């Protein structure tokens, strides 16, 4: 039985309170005892079996693949049956080391269908990085694509892509049903400590995504949603695949190797009605003239802040708006603009219907409207994580009372619009990935020519930011190419600094804390004195 939490909600976007709290517009119905996230995603396979669920499209139309809902359901349940036949049991973890192919969602949903807990990871991670992460989740199996780094210190067997394909033809398993609060999948995020943390999400996380259908996408089963991200990115997995399938729409994914310049013609040819991408993709697409897009209603953006100049250029070029969303690894997107309720200029958007969020002070007290405070999500929100795996104290530290603190400073207007005021920590954003400066600094400091390093996300122009490394050398400045190669040997590409700037000293506060914000401000103001 599919949960239809939104069906009874009035199409009402906000209730004005004196304090900065947005409560659900209607109580969430109690979930049933038997639930499976993958079954929920594929609920339309029964009535839309012959409809195209997924098209992997190419610029020249050759080598494309198309999956109906019936084929997708059969393959997912086949993978589930094959995993169980290999001896895995519900609750076991499976590490996914897969590239930008349809193997990724099949393995992800197949594991969940079996009650197994998949752990998707970026294919860019180095061997050293994935070894540390694998130790945290203790996988019973690793599913890996060719040429992707594997953990070096694990007894888990490795299944290659060919073996995964064979599982799709295995006798199908029934969906493993259970409490929607049980672990469903795990994703990794960078924390302020500099260590990757394993975020455990429940099966109910997919239920929370219903709030995006009207609260961000304006999504219906008649839509053709194209997502420009790779299969193995959680933004693509959720917005580009699982959400369209949950409503019975068609998902369109450009094949690996499709350039940004080819996306416009693809949108036109495929009659895409909604387009989703990271801000950098929009910026790259606008470097060349775009074709007419008569079917396109709007674009979606998430992962990092959409520059105002990029938004304005897109609107001028396509005559369609972009609706932006805010979220984090610990909770699905919960603030957004939407077709029937666009975000005011300068604001992130509105709380999605059904969310329970607030702006609080350091003590967890809700502040008055218009007063800056910390963005917080109530622990009852179905999209909120179960916790950090093996780090109970870290989980507790993110809560003040019943409020999960995001670390972002915002304000809530009288109409509930949320405006971003700044981060309460130094976490950087690299193309939609959250990156801890401490992790990058620790790697750079291993170079013998570097005495100390500090990293920050800096603006290099109005619509682009990069990770910069400010460092004090042991003798003289180290060549950028040398430091870049050093970083790439030890870090995923998206974590590696683009700029390396040698300084006499790094600014510190009274407690000897690195003042990365000062470095960022001085760089952007052009007042740094380089060696």
Coordinates of C-alpha atoms in Angstrom, one line a residue:
X1 CA 0.0 0.0 0.0
X2 CA 1.5 3.3 -1.0
X3 CA 1.5 6.1 1.5
X4 CA -0.3 9.1 0.2
X5 CA 0.6 11.6 2.9
X6 CA -0.1 14.6 0.7
X7 CA -3.5 13.6 -0.4
X8 CA -5.3 15.1 2.6
X9 CA -3.2 18.2 3.0
X10 CA -4.9 21.4 2.0
X11 CA -3.1 23.4 -0.7
X12 CA -2.0 26.0 1.8
X13 CA 1.5 27.1 2.1
X14 CA 2.0 28.7 5.5
X15 CA 0.4 29.7 8.8
X16 CA 1.9 32.9 10.2
X17 CA 3.2 32.6 13.8
X18 CA 4.7 35.2 16.0
X19 CA 7.8 32.9 16.3
X20 CA 9.9 31.5 13.5
X21 CA 8.3 28.0 13.4
X22 CA 6.6 26.3 10.5
X23 CA 4.4 23.4 11.6
X24 CA 2.9 20.7 9.4
X25 CA -0.3 21.8 7.7
X26 CA -1.9 18.5 8.7
X27 CA -0.8 15.6 11.0
X28 CA 1.2 12.9 9.2
X29 CA -0.7 9.7 9.1
X30 CA 0.8 6.8 11.1
X31 CA 2.8 4.5 8.7
X32 CA 1.8 0.9 8.4
X33 CA 3.8 -1.8 10.0
X34 CA 4.8 -3.3 6.7
X35 CA 6.8 -0.9 4.4
X36 CA 9.6 -1.1 1.9
X37 CA 11.2 1.9 0.2
X38 CA 11.9 0.1 -3.1
X39 CA 8.3 -1.2 -3.3
X40 CA 7.0 2.3 -2.7
X41 CA 9.2 3.7 -5.5
X42 CA 8.0 1.0 -7.9
X43 CA 4.4 1.0 -6.9
X44 CA 3.3 2.0 -10.4
X45 CA 4.8 -1.0 -12.0
X46 CA 1.5 -2.8 -11.6
X47 CA -0.6 -0.2 -13.5
X48 CA 2.0 1.4 -15.8
X49 CA 4.0 -1.8 -16.6
X50 CA 4.5 -0.9 -20.3
X51 CA 5.2 2.8 -19.8
X52 CA 8.8 4.0 -20.1
X53 CA 10.2 4.6 -16.7
X54 CA 13.8 5.4 -17.7
X55 CA 15.5 6.5 -20.9
X56 CA 19.2 6.9 -21.0
X57 CA 19.6 9.2 -24.0
X58 CA 22.5 10.2 -26.2
X59 CA 23.1 13.3 -28.4
X60 CA 23.0 11.3 -31.6
X61 CA 20.3 8.8 -30.6
X62 CA 22.6 5.8 -30.9
X63 CA 23.2 3.4 -28.1
X64 CA 20.3 4.5 -26.0
X65 CA 18.5 2.2 -23.5
X66 CA 14.9 2.4 -22.4
X67 CA 13.3 0.6 -19.4
X68 CA 9.6 0.2 -18.8
X69 CA 8.2 0.1 -15.4
X70 CA 7.6 -3.6 -15.7
X71 CA 11.2 -4.3 -16.7
X72 CA 12.5 -2.1 -13.9
X73 CA 10.4 -3.8 -11.3
X74 CA 11.5 -7.2 -12.6
X75 CA 15.2 -6.3 -12.6
X76 CA 15.2 -4.8 -9.1
X77 CA 13.4 -7.8 -7.6
X78 CA 15.8 -10.1 -9.5
X79 CA 18.8 -8.3 -7.9
X80 CA 17.1 -8.6 -4.6
X81 CA 16.6 -12.4 -5.1
X82 CA 20.2 -12.8 -6.2
X83 CA 21.6 -10.9 -3.2
X84 CA 19.6 -13.1 -0.8
X85 CA 20.7 -16.2 -2.7
X86 CA 24.3 -15.2 -2.0
X87 CA 23.7 -15.4 1.7
X88 CA 23.0 -11.8 2.5
X89 CA 20.3 -11.2 5.1
X90 CA 18.2 -8.1 5.9
X91 CA 20.2 -5.5 7.7
X92 CA 23.5 -6.4 6.1
X93 CA 25.3 -3.6 4.4
X94 CA 26.5 -3.5 0.7
X95 CA 29.0 -1.0 -0.4
X96 CA 28.3 0.4 -3.9
X97 CA 31.4 1.4 -5.9
X98 CA 29.7 2.0 -9.3
X99 CA 30.2 4.5 -12.0
X100 CA 27.7 6.6 -14.0
X101 CA 25.6 3.7 -15.3
X102 CA 22.1 2.3 -14.7
X103 CA 23.8 -0.4 -12.6
X104 CA 23.8 2.1 -9.7
X105 CA 20.0 2.5 -9.2
X106 CA 19.4 -1.2 -9.9
X107 CA 21.9 -2.2 -7.2
X108 CA 20.6 0.5 -4.8
X109 CA 16.9 -0.4 -5.1
X110 CA 17.6 -4.1 -5.4
X111 CA 19.4 -4.1 -2.1
X112 CA 16.6 -2.2 -0.4
X113 CA 14.0 -4.5 -1.9
X114 CA 15.8 -7.4 -0.1
X115 CA 16.0 -5.5 3.2
X116 CA 19.8 -5.1 2.7
X117 CA 21.3 -1.7 3.4
X118 CA 23.1 -0.1 0.4
X119 CA 25.9 2.4 0.9
X120 CA 26.3 4.5 -2.2
X121 CA 29.7 6.2 -2.6
X122 CA 31.3 8.5 -5.1
X123 CA 33.4 6.7 -7.7
X124 CA 36.0 9.5 -7.4
X125 CA 37.1 8.5 -3.9
X126 CA 40.6 7.2 -3.7
X127 CA 41.6 3.9 -2.2
X128 CA 42.7 5.5 1.1
X129 CA 39.4 7.3 1.4
X130 CA 37.2 4.4 0.7
X131 CA 39.2 2.1 2.9
X132 CA 38.4 4.3 5.9
X133 CA 34.7 4.6 5.0
X134 CA 34.3 0.8 4.4
X135 CA 35.7 0.2 7.9
X136 CA 32.9 2.3 9.3
X137 CA 30.1 0.3 7.6
X138 CA 31.6 -3.2 7.6
X139 CA 30.1 -4.3 4.3
X140 CA 29.2 -7.9 3.7
X141 CA 29.5 -7.4 -0.1
X142 CA 31.0 -4.8 -2.4
X143 CA 29.5 -4.2 -5.9
X144 CA 32.1 -2.5 -8.1
X145 CA 32.5 -1.2 -11.6
X146 CA 35.7 -1.5 -13.6
X147 CA 38.6 0.8 -12.6
X148 CA 37.0 2.2 -9.4
X149 CA 39.1 2.2 -6.3
X150 CA 38.3 -0.5 -3.7
X151 CA 39.0 -0.7 0.0
X152 CA 42.2 -2.4 0.8
X153 CA 41.4 -3.7 4.3
X154 CA 38.2 -5.7 4.1
X155 CA 37.2 -9.4 3.8
X156 CA 34.0 -8.5 1.9
X157 CA 33.8 -10.2 -1.5
X158 CA 33.6 -8.1 -4.6
X159 CA 30.9 -8.5 -7.2
X160 CA 31.6 -7.0 -10.6
X161 CA 29.1 -5.4 -13.0
X162 CA 28.7 -8.5 -15.1
X163 CA 27.7 -10.5 -12.0
X164 CA 25.3 -7.7 -11.1
X165 CA 23.7 -7.9 -14.6
X166 CA 23.2 -11.7 -14.1
X167 CA 21.4 -11.1 -10.9
X168 CA 18.7 -9.1 -12.8
X169 CA 17.6 -12.4 -14.3
X170 CA 17.5 -14.2 -11.0
X171 CA 14.2 -15.5 -9.7
X172 CA 12.6 -12.4 -8.2
X173 CA 12.3 -11.9 -4.4
X174 CA 9.3 -10.5 -2.6
X175 CA 9.9 -7.1 -1.2
X176 CA 11.1 -7.3 2.4
X177 CA 8.5 -5.6 4.4
X178 CA 9.0 -4.1 7.9
X179 CA 8.9 -1.0 10.1
X180 CA 9.5 2.2 8.0
X181 CA 11.8 3.4 10.8
X182 CA 14.3 0.6 10.2
X183 CA 17.6 1.5 8.4
X184 CA 17.1 1.7 4.6
X185 CA 20.4 3.1 3.3
X186 CA 23.5 4.9 4.3
X187 CA 25.2 8.0 2.8
X188 CA 28.4 9.7 3.7
X189 CA 28.9 13.3 4.6
X190 CA 31.8 15.5 5.6
X191 CA 31.6 17.0 9.1
X192 CA 33.4 19.8 10.8
X193 CA 35.7 17.3 12.4
X194 CA 37.2 16.5 9.0
X195 CA 36.1 12.9 9.2
X196 CA 33.5 11.4 6.9
X197 CA 30.4 10.3 8.8
X198 CA 28.0 7.6 7.8
X199 CA 24.4 9.0 7.8
X200 CA 21.8 6.3 8.4
X201 CA 18.4 6.9 6.7
X202 CA 15.2 5.0 7.4
X203 CA 12.9 3.5 4.7
X204 CA 10.5 6.3 5.6
X205 CA 12.9 8.8 4.0
X206 CA 11.2 8.1 0.6
X207 CA 7.9 9.0 2.2
X208 CA 9.2 12.5 3.1
X209 CA 10.1 13.1 -0.6
X210 CA 6.3 13.3 -1.4
X211 CA 6.6 16.8 0.1
X212 CA 8.7 17.8 -2.8
X213 CA 6.2 16.8 -5.5
X214 CA 4.2 20.0 -5.0
X215 CA 6.6 21.8 -2.6
X216 CA 9.4 21.9 -5.2
X217 CA 8.9 20.0 -8.5
X218 CA 5.3 20.5 -9.5
X219 CA 5.6 16.9 -10.6
X220 CA 2.9 14.7 -12.2
X221 CA 2.9 11.3 -13.9
X222 CA 2.7 13.1 -17.3
X223 CA 6.1 14.7 -16.8
X224 CA 9.3 13.9 -18.6
X225 CA 12.0 14.9 -16.1
X226 CA 15.6 15.2 -17.3
X227 CA 18.4 15.2 -14.7
X228 CA 21.9 16.2 -15.9
X229 CA 23.7 14.5 -13.0
X230 CA 25.5 11.2 -13.0
X231 CA 23.6 8.1 -11.9
X232 CA 25.9 7.6 -8.9
X233 CA 25.0 11.0 -7.3
X234 CA 22.4 11.1 -4.6
X235 CA 20.8 14.2 -6.2
X236 CA 20.2 12.3 -9.4
X237 CA 19.1 9.2 -7.5
X238 CA 16.4 11.1 -5.7
X239 CA 15.3 13.9 -7.9
X240 CA 16.1 12.3 -11.2
X241 CA 15.0 8.8 -10.7
X242 CA 13.1 7.7 -7.5
X243 CA 10.8 10.7 -7.4
X244 CA 9.7 10.5 -11.0
X245 CA 9.1 6.7 -10.6
X246 CA 7.2 7.3 -7.4
X247 CA 4.6 9.3 -9.3
X248 CA 4.6 7.3 -12.5
X249 CA 6.6 9.9 -14.6
X250 CA 9.4 9.2 -17.1
X251 CA 13.0 9.8 -16.1
X252 CA 15.5 11.0 -18.7
X253 CA 19.2 10.7 -18.0
X254 CA 21.9 11.9 -20.5
X255 CA 24.4 9.1 -21.1
X256 CA 27.9 9.4 -19.6
X257 CA 30.0 11.7 -21.7
X258 CA 27.2 14.0 -22.8
X259 CA 28.6 17.6 -22.7
X260 CA 26.8 20.6 -21.2
X261 CA 26.6 22.1 -24.8
X262 CA 24.6 19.0 -25.9
X263 CA 22.1 19.2 -23.1
X264 CA 20.0 21.9 -24.6
X265 CA 19.3 20.0 -27.9
X266 CA 18.6 16.9 -25.8
X267 CA 16.0 18.8 -23.8
X268 CA 14.3 19.9 -27.0
X269 CA 14.4 16.6 -28.8
X270 CA 13.1 14.6 -25.8
X271 CA 10.4 17.1 -25.0
X272 CA 11.5 17.4 -21.4
X273 CA 9.0 19.2 -19.2
X274 CA 11.3 19.6 -16.1
X275 CA 15.0 19.9 -16.0
X276 CA 17.2 19.3 -12.9
X277 CA 20.9 20.2 -12.6
X278 CA 23.5 21.7 -10.3
X279 CA 24.1 25.4 -10.7
X280 CA 27.4 24.8 -12.5
X281 CA 25.6 22.9 -15.3
X282 CA 23.2 25.8 -15.9
X283 CA 26.2 28.1 -16.1
X284 CA 28.0 25.9 -18.6
X285 CA 24.9 25.5 -20.8
X286 CA 24.5 29.2 -21.1
X287 CA 27.9 29.6 -22.8
X288 CA 26.3 28.6 -26.1
X289 CA 22.9 29.6 -27.5
X290 CA 20.1 27.3 -26.4
X291 CA 17.4 26.0 -28.8
X292 CA 13.7 26.7 -28.3
X293 CA 12.3 24.5 -25.4
X294 CA 8.6 24.7 -25.8
X295 CA 7.8 21.7 -23.6
X296 CA 10.0 22.9 -20.7
X297 CA 8.0 24.4 -17.8
X298 CA 10.8 25.0 -15.3
X299 CA 14.2 24.0 -14.0
X300 CA 15.3 22.7 -10.6
X301 CA 18.5 23.5 -8.9
X302 CA 20.1 22.1 -5.7
X303 CA 23.4 21.1 -4.2
X304 CA 24.8 24.6 -3.8
X305 CA 23.6 28.2 -4.0
X306 CA 22.3 29.2 -7.5
X307 CA 24.0 32.5 -8.4
X308 CA 21.5 35.3 -9.2
X309 CA 23.3 36.0 -12.5
X310 CA 23.0 32.4 -13.7
X311 CA 19.3 32.4 -12.8
X312 CA 18.7 35.7 -14.7
X313 CA 20.5 34.5 -17.8
X314 CA 18.6 31.2 -17.9
X315 CA 15.3 33.0 -17.6
X316 CA 16.2 35.4 -20.4
X317 CA 17.4 32.5 -22.6
X318 CA 14.5 30.0 -22.0
X319 CA 11.6 32.1 -20.6
X320 CA 11.3 29.5 -17.8
X321 CA 12.1 29.9 -14.1
X322 CA 14.4 27.8 -11.9
X323 CA 13.1 26.7 -8.6
X324 CA 15.9 26.2 -6.0
X325 CA 15.9 23.9 -3.0
X326 CA 17.9 23.6 0.2
X327 CA 18.7 20.4 2.1
X328 CA 21.5 18.4 3.4
X329 CA 22.8 14.8 3.7
X330 CA 21.1 14.4 7.1
X331 CA 17.7 15.5 5.8
X332 CA 16.1 15.6 2.3
X333 CA 15.5 19.0 0.8
X334 CA 12.9 20.8 2.9
X335 CA 13.1 24.4 1.8
X336 CA 12.3 25.3 -1.8
X337 CA 10.5 27.5 -4.2
X338 CA 7.8 25.9 -6.4
X339 CA 5.8 26.5 -9.5
X340 CA 2.7 27.4 -7.5
X341 CA 4.7 29.3 -4.8
X342 CA 7.9 30.8 -6.2
X343 CA 10.6 32.0 -3.8
X344 CA 10.8 35.7 -3.2
X345 CA 13.9 37.4 -4.6
X346 CA 16.9 36.7 -2.4
X347 CA 15.2 34.0 -0.4
X348 CA 15.9 30.2 -0.4
X349 CA 12.2 29.5 -0.6
X350 CA 9.4 28.2 1.8
X351 CA 9.1 25.2 4.0
X352 CA 7.6 22.4 2.0
X353 CA 4.0 21.4 3.1
X354 CA 4.2 18.9 5.9
X355 CA 7.6 20.0 7.2
X356 CA 8.2 21.0 10.8
X357 CA 11.1 23.4 10.9
X358 CA 12.1 26.5 13.0
X359 CA 14.7 29.1 13.4
X360 CA 16.3 28.8 16.9
X361 CA 19.0 30.4 19.0
X362 CA 22.0 28.6 20.5
X363 CA 19.8 27.3 23.4
X364 CA 17.2 25.8 21.0
X365 CA 14.6 28.6 21.7
X366 CA 12.6 29.7 18.7
X367 CA 13.4 33.3 17.7
X368 CA 11.0 35.9 16.5
X369 CA 10.3 36.2 12.8
X370 CA 12.8 38.3 10.9
X371 CA 15.5 37.5 13.5
X372 CA 18.6 35.5 12.3
X373 CA 19.1 32.1 14.0
X374 CA 20.0 28.5 13.3
X375 CA 17.9 26.6 10.8
X376 CA 16.5 23.6 12.6
X377 CA 14.4 20.5 11.7
X378 CA 12.1 18.8 14.3
X379 CA 13.1 15.3 15.1
X380 CA 9.6 14.1 14.0
X381 CA 10.3 15.0 10.4
X382 CA 10.2 11.7 8.4
X383 CA 13.1 12.9 6.1
X384 CA 15.5 13.3 9.0
X385 CA 18.2 10.7 9.5
X386 CA 18.2 8.0 12.1
X387 CA 21.7 9.1 13.2
X388 CA 25.4 8.8 12.5
X389 CA 26.5 5.2 12.4
X390 CA 28.7 4.3 15.3
X391 CA 28.7 7.9 16.6
X392 CA 25.9 8.2 19.1
X393 CA 27.5 11.2 20.8
X394 CA 28.0 13.0 17.4
X395 CA 24.3 12.4 16.7
X396 CA 23.3 13.8 20.1
X397 CA 25.5 16.9 19.6
X398 CA 23.5 17.9 16.5
X399 CA 20.3 18.2 18.6
X400 CA 19.1 20.8 21.1
X401 CA 16.0 19.3 22.6
X402 CA 13.8 18.2 19.8
X403 CA 15.5 20.3 17.2
X404 CA 18.2 19.1 14.8
X405 CA 20.6 22.0 14.1
X406 CA 21.7 22.3 10.5
X407 CA 24.6 24.7 11.1
X408 CA 23.2 27.3 8.8
X409 CA 22.1 30.8 9.9
X410 CA 18.8 31.9 8.3
X411 CA 15.8 34.1 9.1
X412 CA 12.1 33.5 8.6
X413 CA 9.9 36.2 7.2
X414 CA 6.3 36.8 8.3
X415 CA 5.1 34.7 5.3
X416 CA 7.5 31.9 6.3
X417 CA 10.0 32.6 3.5
X418 CA 13.5 31.6 4.5
X419 CA 16.5 33.7 3.8
X420 CA 20.1 32.4 4.0
X421 CA 22.3 34.5 6.2
X422 CA 25.5 32.3 6.3
X423 CA 27.0 29.1 7.5
X424 CA 27.7 28.6 11.2
X425 CA 30.8 26.5 10.3
X426 CA 33.4 26.4 7.6
X427 CA 32.0 23.5 5.5
X428 CA 32.8 24.0 1.8
X429 CA 30.6 23.1 -1.2
X430 CA 32.2 21.6 -4.3
X431 CA 29.8 21.1 -7.1
X432 CA 27.1 19.9 -4.7
X433 CA 29.4 17.9 -2.5
X434 CA 29.9 19.1 1.1
X435 CA 33.6 19.1 1.9
X436 CA 35.3 19.6 5.3
X437 CA 38.2 22.0 5.2
X438 CA 39.9 20.0 8.0
X439 CA 40.1 16.9 5.8
X440 CA 41.7 18.8 2.9
X441 CA 44.1 20.7 5.2
X442 CA 45.3 17.5 6.8
X443 CA 46.2 16.1 3.4
X444 CA 48.0 19.2 2.2
X445 CA 50.0 19.5 5.4
X446 CA 51.5 16.0 4.7
X447 CA 53.5 17.6 1.9
X448 CA 57.1 18.3 3.1
X449 CA 57.1 21.8 1.7
X450 CA 53.9 22.8 3.6
X451 CA 54.1 24.0 7.2
X452 CA 50.4 24.7 7.8
X453 CA 47.3 24.9 5.6
X454 CA 43.9 26.4 5.7
X455 CA 41.2 25.9 3.1
X456 CA 38.1 27.9 2.2
X457 CA 35.5 28.1 -0.5
X458 CA 36.1 31.4 -2.3
X459 CA 34.3 33.3 -5.0
X460 CA 36.3 33.8 -8.2
X461 CA 33.6 35.6 -10.0
X462 CA 29.9 36.4 -9.5
X463 CA 28.6 33.0 -10.4
X464 CA 31.5 30.7 -9.5
X465 CA 33.3 29.5 -6.3
X466 CA 36.3 27.1 -5.9
X467 CA 38.2 25.6 -3.0
X468 CA 41.3 27.5 -2.2
X469 CA 44.2 26.4 -0.1
X470 CA 46.1 29.0 1.8
X471 CA 49.3 27.7 3.3
X472 CA 52.6 28.7 4.9
X473 CA 55.6 27.0 3.3
X474 CA 58.5 25.5 5.0
X475 CA 61.0 27.3 2.8
X476 CA 59.5 29.0 -0.3
X477 CA 56.3 28.6 -2.2
X478 CA 55.6 25.1 -3.7
X479 CA 54.6 24.9 -7.3
X480 CA 50.8 24.7 -7.8
X481 CA 51.2 21.6 -10.0
X482 CA 53.1 19.8 -7.3
X483 CA 50.6 20.5 -4.6
X484 CA 47.7 19.7 -6.9
X485 CA 49.2 16.3 -7.8
X486 CA 49.8 15.6 -4.1
X487 CA 46.1 16.3 -3.3
X488 CA 44.8 14.2 -6.2
X489 CA 46.8 11.2 -5.1
X490 CA 45.0 11.3 -1.7
X491 CA 41.6 12.9 -2.3
X492 CA 38.6 12.6 -4.6
X493 CA 38.9 15.1 -7.4
X494 CA 36.0 17.3 -6.1
X495 CA 37.8 17.8 -2.8
X496 CA 41.0 19.0 -4.3
X497 CA 41.8 22.8 -4.2
X498 CA 41.9 24.7 -7.4
X499 CA 44.0 27.5 -6.0
X500 CA 47.1 27.3 -3.8
X501 CA 48.2 30.6 -2.1
X502 CA 51.3 30.9 -0.1
X503 CA 51.2 33.3 2.9
X504 CA 53.6 34.4 5.7
X505 CA 51.0 33.5 8.4
X506 CA 47.5 32.3 8.7
X507 CA 45.0 34.3 10.8
X508 CA 44.0 32.9 14.1
X509 CA 41.7 33.9 16.9
X510 CA 42.3 34.3 20.6
X511 CA 41.9 30.5 21.2
X512 CA 44.3 29.8 18.3
X513 CA 41.4 28.7 16.0
X514 CA 42.0 29.2 12.3
X515 CA 39.9 32.1 10.9
X516 CA 39.0 30.7 7.5
X517 CA 36.3 33.3 7.1
X518 CA 38.9 36.1 7.3
X519 CA 41.0 34.4 4.6
X520 CA 37.9 34.1 2.4
X521 CA 37.0 37.8 2.9
X522 CA 40.5 39.0 2.3
X523 CA 40.9 36.9 -0.9
X524 CA 37.6 38.2 -2.3
X525 CA 38.5 41.8 -1.4
X526 CA 41.9 41.4 -3.0
X527 CA 43.8 42.4 0.1
X528 CA 45.9 39.2 0.7
X529 CA 49.6 39.6 0.4
X530 CA 51.0 36.5 -1.3
X531 CA 54.5 35.2 -1.0

